[in-house]
Short mmCIF file of C-alpha atoms in Angstrom, two decimals:
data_model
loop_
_atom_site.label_atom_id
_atom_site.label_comp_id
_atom_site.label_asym_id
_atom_site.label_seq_id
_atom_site.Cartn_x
_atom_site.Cartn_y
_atom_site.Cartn_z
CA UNK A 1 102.01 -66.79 -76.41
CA UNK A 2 103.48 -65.25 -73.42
CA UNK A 3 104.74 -61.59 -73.04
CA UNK A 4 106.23 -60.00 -70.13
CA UNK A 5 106.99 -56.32 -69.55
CA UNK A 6 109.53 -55.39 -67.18
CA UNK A 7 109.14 -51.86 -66.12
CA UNK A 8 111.64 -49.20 -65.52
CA UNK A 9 109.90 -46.29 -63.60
CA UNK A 10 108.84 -46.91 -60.09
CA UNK A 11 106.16 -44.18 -60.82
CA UNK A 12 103.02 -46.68 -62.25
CA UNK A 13 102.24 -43.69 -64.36
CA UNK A 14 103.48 -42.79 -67.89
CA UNK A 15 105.58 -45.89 -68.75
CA UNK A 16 103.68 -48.35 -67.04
CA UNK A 17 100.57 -47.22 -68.32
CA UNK A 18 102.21 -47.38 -72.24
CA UNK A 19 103.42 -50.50 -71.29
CA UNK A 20 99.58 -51.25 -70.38
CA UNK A 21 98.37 -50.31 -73.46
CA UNK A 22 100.77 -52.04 -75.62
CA UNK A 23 100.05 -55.08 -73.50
CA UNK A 24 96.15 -54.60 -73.82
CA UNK A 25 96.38 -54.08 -77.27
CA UNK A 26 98.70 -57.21 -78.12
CA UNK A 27 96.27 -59.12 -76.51
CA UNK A 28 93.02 -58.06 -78.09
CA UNK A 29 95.01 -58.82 -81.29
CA UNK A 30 94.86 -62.49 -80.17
CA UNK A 31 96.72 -65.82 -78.83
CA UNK A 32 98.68 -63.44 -76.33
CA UNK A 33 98.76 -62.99 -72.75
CA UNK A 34 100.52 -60.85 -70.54
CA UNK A 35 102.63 -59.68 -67.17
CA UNK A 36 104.11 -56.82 -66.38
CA UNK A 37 106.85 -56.56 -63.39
CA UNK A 38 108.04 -53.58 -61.77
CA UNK A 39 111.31 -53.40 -61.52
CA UNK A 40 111.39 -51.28 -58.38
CA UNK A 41 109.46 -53.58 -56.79
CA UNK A 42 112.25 -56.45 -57.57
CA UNK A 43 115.31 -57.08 -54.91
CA UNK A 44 117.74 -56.16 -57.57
CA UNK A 45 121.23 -55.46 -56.29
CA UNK A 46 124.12 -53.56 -57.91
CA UNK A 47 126.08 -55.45 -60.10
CA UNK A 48 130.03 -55.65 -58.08
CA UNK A 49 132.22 -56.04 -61.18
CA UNK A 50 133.63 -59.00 -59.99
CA UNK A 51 132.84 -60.99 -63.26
CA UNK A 52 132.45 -64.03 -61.74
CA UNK A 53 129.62 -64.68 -63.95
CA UNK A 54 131.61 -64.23 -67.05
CA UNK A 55 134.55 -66.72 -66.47
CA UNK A 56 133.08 -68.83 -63.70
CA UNK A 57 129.29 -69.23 -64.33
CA UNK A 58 126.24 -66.94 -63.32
CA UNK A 59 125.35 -69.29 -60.57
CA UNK A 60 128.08 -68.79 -58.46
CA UNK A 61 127.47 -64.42 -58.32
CA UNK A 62 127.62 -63.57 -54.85
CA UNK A 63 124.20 -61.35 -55.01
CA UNK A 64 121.36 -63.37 -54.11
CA UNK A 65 118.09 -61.48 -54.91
CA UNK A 66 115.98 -61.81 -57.51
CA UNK A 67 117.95 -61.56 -60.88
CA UNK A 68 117.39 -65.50 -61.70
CA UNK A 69 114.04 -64.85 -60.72
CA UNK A 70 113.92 -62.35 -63.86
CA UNK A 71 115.48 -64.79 -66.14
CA UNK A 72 113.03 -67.66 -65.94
CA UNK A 73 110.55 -64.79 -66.94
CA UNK A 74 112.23 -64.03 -70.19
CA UNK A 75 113.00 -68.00 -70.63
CA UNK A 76 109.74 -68.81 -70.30
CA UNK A 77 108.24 -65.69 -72.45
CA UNK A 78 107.52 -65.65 -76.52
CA UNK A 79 108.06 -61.59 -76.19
CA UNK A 80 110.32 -59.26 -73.71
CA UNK A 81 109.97 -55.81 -73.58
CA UNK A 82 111.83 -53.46 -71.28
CA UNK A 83 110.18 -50.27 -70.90
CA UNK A 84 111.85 -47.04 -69.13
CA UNK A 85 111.21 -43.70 -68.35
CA UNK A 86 114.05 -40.99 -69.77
CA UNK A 87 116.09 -40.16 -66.54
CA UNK A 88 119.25 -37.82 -67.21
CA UNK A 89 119.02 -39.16 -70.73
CA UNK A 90 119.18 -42.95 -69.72
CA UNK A 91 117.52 -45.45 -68.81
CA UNK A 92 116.46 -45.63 -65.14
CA UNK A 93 118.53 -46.15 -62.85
CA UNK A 94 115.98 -50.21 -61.73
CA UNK A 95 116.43 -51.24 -65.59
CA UNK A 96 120.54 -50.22 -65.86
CA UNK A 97 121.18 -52.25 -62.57
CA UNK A 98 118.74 -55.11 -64.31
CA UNK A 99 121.05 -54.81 -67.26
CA UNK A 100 123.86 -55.03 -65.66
CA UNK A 101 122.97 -57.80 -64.17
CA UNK A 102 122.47 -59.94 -67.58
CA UNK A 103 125.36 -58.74 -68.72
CA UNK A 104 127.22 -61.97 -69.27
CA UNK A 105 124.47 -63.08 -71.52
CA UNK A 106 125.85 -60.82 -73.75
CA UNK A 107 128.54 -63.02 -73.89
CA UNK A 108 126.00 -65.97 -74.04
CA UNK A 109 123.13 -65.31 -75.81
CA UNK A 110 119.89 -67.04 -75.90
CA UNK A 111 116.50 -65.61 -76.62
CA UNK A 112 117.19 -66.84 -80.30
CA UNK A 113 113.20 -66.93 -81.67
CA UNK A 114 112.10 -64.07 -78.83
CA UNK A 115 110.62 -61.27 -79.69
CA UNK A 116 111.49 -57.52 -78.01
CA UNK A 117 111.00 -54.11 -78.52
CA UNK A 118 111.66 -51.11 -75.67
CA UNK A 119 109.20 -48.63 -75.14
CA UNK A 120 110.51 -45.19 -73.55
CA UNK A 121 108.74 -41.98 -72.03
CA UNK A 122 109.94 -38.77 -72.12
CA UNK A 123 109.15 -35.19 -71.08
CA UNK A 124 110.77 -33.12 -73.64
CA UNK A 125 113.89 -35.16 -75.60
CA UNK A 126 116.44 -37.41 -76.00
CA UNK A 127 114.58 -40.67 -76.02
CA UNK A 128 115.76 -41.42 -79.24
CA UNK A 129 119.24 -42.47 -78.44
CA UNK A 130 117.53 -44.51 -75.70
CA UNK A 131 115.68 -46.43 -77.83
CA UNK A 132 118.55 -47.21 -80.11
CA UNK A 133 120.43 -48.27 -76.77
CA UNK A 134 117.17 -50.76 -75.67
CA UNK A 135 117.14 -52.29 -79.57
CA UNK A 136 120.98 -52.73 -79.54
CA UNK A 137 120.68 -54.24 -76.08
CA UNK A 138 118.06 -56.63 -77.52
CA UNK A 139 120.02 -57.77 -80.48
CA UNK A 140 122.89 -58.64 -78.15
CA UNK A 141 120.94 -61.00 -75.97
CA UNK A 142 119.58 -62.98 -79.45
CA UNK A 143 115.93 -61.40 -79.54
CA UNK A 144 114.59 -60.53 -82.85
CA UNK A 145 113.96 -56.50 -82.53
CA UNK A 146 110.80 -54.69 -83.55
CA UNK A 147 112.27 -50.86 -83.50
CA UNK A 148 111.59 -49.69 -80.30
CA UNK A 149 109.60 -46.30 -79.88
CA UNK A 150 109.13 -43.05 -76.98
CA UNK A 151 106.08 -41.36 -76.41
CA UNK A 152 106.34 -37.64 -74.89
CA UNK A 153 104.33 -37.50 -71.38
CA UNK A 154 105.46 -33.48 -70.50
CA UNK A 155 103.19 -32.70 -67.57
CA UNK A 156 100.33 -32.13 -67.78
CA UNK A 157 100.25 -34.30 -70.97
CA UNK A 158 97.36 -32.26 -73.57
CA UNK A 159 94.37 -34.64 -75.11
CA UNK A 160 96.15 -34.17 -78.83
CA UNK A 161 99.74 -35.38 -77.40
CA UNK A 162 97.97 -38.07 -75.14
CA UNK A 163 95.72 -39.24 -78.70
CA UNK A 164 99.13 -39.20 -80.33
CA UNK A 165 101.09 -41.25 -77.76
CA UNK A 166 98.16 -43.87 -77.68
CA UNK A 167 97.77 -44.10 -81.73
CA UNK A 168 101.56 -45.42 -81.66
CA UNK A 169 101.04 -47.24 -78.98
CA UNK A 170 98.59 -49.21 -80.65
CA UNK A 171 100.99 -49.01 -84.17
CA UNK A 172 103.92 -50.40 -82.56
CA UNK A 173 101.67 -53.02 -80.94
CA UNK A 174 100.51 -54.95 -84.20
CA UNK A 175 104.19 -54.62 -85.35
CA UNK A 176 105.18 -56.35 -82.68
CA UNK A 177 102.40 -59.28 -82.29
CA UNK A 178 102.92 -59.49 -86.27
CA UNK A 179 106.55 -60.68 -85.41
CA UNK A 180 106.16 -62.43 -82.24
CA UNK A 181 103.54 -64.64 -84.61
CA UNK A 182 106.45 -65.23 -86.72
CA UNK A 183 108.89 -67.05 -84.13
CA UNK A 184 111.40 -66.43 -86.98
CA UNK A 185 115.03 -67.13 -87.36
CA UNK A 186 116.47 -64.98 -89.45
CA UNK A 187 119.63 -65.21 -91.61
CA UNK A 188 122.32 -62.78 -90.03
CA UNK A 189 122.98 -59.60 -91.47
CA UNK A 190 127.12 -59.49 -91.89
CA UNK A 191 127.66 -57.52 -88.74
CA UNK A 192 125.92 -60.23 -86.58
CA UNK A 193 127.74 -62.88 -88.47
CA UNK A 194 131.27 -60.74 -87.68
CA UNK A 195 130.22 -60.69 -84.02
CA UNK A 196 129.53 -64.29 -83.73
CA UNK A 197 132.49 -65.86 -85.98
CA UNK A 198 135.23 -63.44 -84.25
CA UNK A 199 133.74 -63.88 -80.57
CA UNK A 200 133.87 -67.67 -80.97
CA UNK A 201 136.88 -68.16 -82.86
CA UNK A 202 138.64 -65.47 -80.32
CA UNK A 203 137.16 -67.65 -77.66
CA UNK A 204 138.59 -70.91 -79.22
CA UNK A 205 141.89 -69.96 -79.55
CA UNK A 206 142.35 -68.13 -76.21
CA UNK A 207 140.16 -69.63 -73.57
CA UNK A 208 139.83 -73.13 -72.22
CA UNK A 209 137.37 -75.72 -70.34
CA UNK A 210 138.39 -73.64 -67.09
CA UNK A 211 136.07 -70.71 -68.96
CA UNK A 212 132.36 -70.59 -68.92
CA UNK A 213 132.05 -68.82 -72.12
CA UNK A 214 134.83 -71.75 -73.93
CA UNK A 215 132.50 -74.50 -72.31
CA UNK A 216 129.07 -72.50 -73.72
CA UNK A 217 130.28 -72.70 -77.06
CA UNK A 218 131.69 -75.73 -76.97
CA UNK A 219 128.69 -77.49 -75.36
CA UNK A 220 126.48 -76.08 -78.29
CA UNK A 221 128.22 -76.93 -80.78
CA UNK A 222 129.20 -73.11 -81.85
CA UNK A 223 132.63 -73.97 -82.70
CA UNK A 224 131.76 -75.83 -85.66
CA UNK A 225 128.30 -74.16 -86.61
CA UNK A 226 127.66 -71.46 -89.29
CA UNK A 227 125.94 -69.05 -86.59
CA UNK A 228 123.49 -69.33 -83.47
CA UNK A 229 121.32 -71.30 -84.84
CA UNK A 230 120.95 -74.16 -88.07
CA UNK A 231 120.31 -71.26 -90.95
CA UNK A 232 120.51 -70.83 -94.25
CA UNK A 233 123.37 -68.98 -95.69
CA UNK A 234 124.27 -68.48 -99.54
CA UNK A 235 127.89 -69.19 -100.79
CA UNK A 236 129.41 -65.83 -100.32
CA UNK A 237 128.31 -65.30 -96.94
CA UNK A 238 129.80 -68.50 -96.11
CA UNK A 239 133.03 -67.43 -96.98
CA UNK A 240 133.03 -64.63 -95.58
CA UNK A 241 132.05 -66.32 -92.28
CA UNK A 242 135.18 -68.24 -92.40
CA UNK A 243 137.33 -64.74 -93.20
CA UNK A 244 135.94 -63.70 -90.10
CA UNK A 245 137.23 -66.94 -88.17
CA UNK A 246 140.85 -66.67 -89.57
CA UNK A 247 141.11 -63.00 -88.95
CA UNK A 248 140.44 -63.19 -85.02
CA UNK A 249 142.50 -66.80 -84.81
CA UNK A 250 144.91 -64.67 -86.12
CA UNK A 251 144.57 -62.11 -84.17
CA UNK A 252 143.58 -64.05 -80.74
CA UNK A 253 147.07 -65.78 -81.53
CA UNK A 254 149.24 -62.48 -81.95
CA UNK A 255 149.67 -63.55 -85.56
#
């Protein structure tokens, strides 16, 4: 299976080397192999807000650079993980313009089956909300989520916090190759469900063919479907899937 890293920090210190590690260890663990990009070292240019690529289709954005180059990466990977160092308690400022830059396939998902985690470094705190940011972020573009986790790199880093840092490392690495072996497709919890029955019915009843996202849905066959993808839902959840499509017809129609 194929993982790729994309890397935050133009530093190839801290969070690259965790990334490394994570990588290295994944690998050892077997049927896995690995790249890591830089993300300062990508032509990545600031998203414009002109949200083209929402109504019209991301082909036609007006940036050329690399972006579709980054795509095909994460198409063509098992496992994506995004990796960033803690910058005025963010992300970097390479992995927020990458973000923005996918940000209509948060309107379009599609690494259903993926697997993703985020890894974050940090000198003294507030990593933690970052890595709740990086698993939401992963959940919105389809990827099943192993809970990301930070590692504390104060300089100079001791040998007990640099011990630490490498024993999750290593942790969080045979979580995540014990999912990414899994290629699962889970049933949705009732907040995905909500997400995906209001967004598409809201969709249906307010957009058209002249609408990338109408044509998206339409073209997979999410206007009819239970979810994402053919799953397995019990009775009740059914139901309420359907509550969920009448309440935002409803609402989409100023009913």
């Amino acid at each position: 299976m194929k993982v790729t890293a994309f890397v935050g920090s133009a530093r190839k210190k801290h969070t690259y080397g965790a990334c490394e590690k994570f990588l290295e260890t994944l690998e050892a663990l077997g049927d896995v192999e690995y790249e890591i990009l830089s993300l300062s070292d990508c032509d990545l240019r600031t998203c414009r807000g002109c949200i083209t690529c929402l109504d019209r289709g991301e082909e036609l954005c007006p940036l050329k650079d690399d972006r579709d180059v980054l795509i095909q990466k994460m198409m063509d990977s098992d496992g994506v993980v995004f990796a960033s160092q803690n910058y005025s308690f963010q992300v970097s400022g390479f992995m927020k313009i990458f973000l923005d830059r996918l940000g209509f396939m948060f309107h379009r998902p599609r690494f259903f089956g993926k697997t993703f985690t985020g890894i974050v470094a940090q000198g003294i705190y507030g990593a933690e909300d970052i890595v709740k940011y990086l698993d939401f972020v992963g959940g919105g573009l389809g990827f099943n989520v192993v809970k990301g986790f930070f590692i504390t790199t104060l300089e100079p880093v001791t040998e007990k916090q640099q011990k630490e840092n490498d024993a999750l490392i290593e942790r969080q690495s045979r979580k995540f190759h014990a999912q990414l072996m899994k290629k699962e497709f889970p049933v949705p919890s009732l907040f995905k469900l909500m997400i995906f029955r209001m967004s598409r019915s809201s969709m249906k009843a307010m957009l058209d063919d002249s609408f990338r996202d109408y044509t998206y849905y339409r073209d997979r066959g999410w206007f009819e479907s239970d979810y994402y993808y053919a799953v397995k839902m019990n009775p009740l959840k059914k139901m309420i899937g359907r509550l969920f499509d009448f309440i935002a017809t409803r609402t989409a129609k100023g009913g």
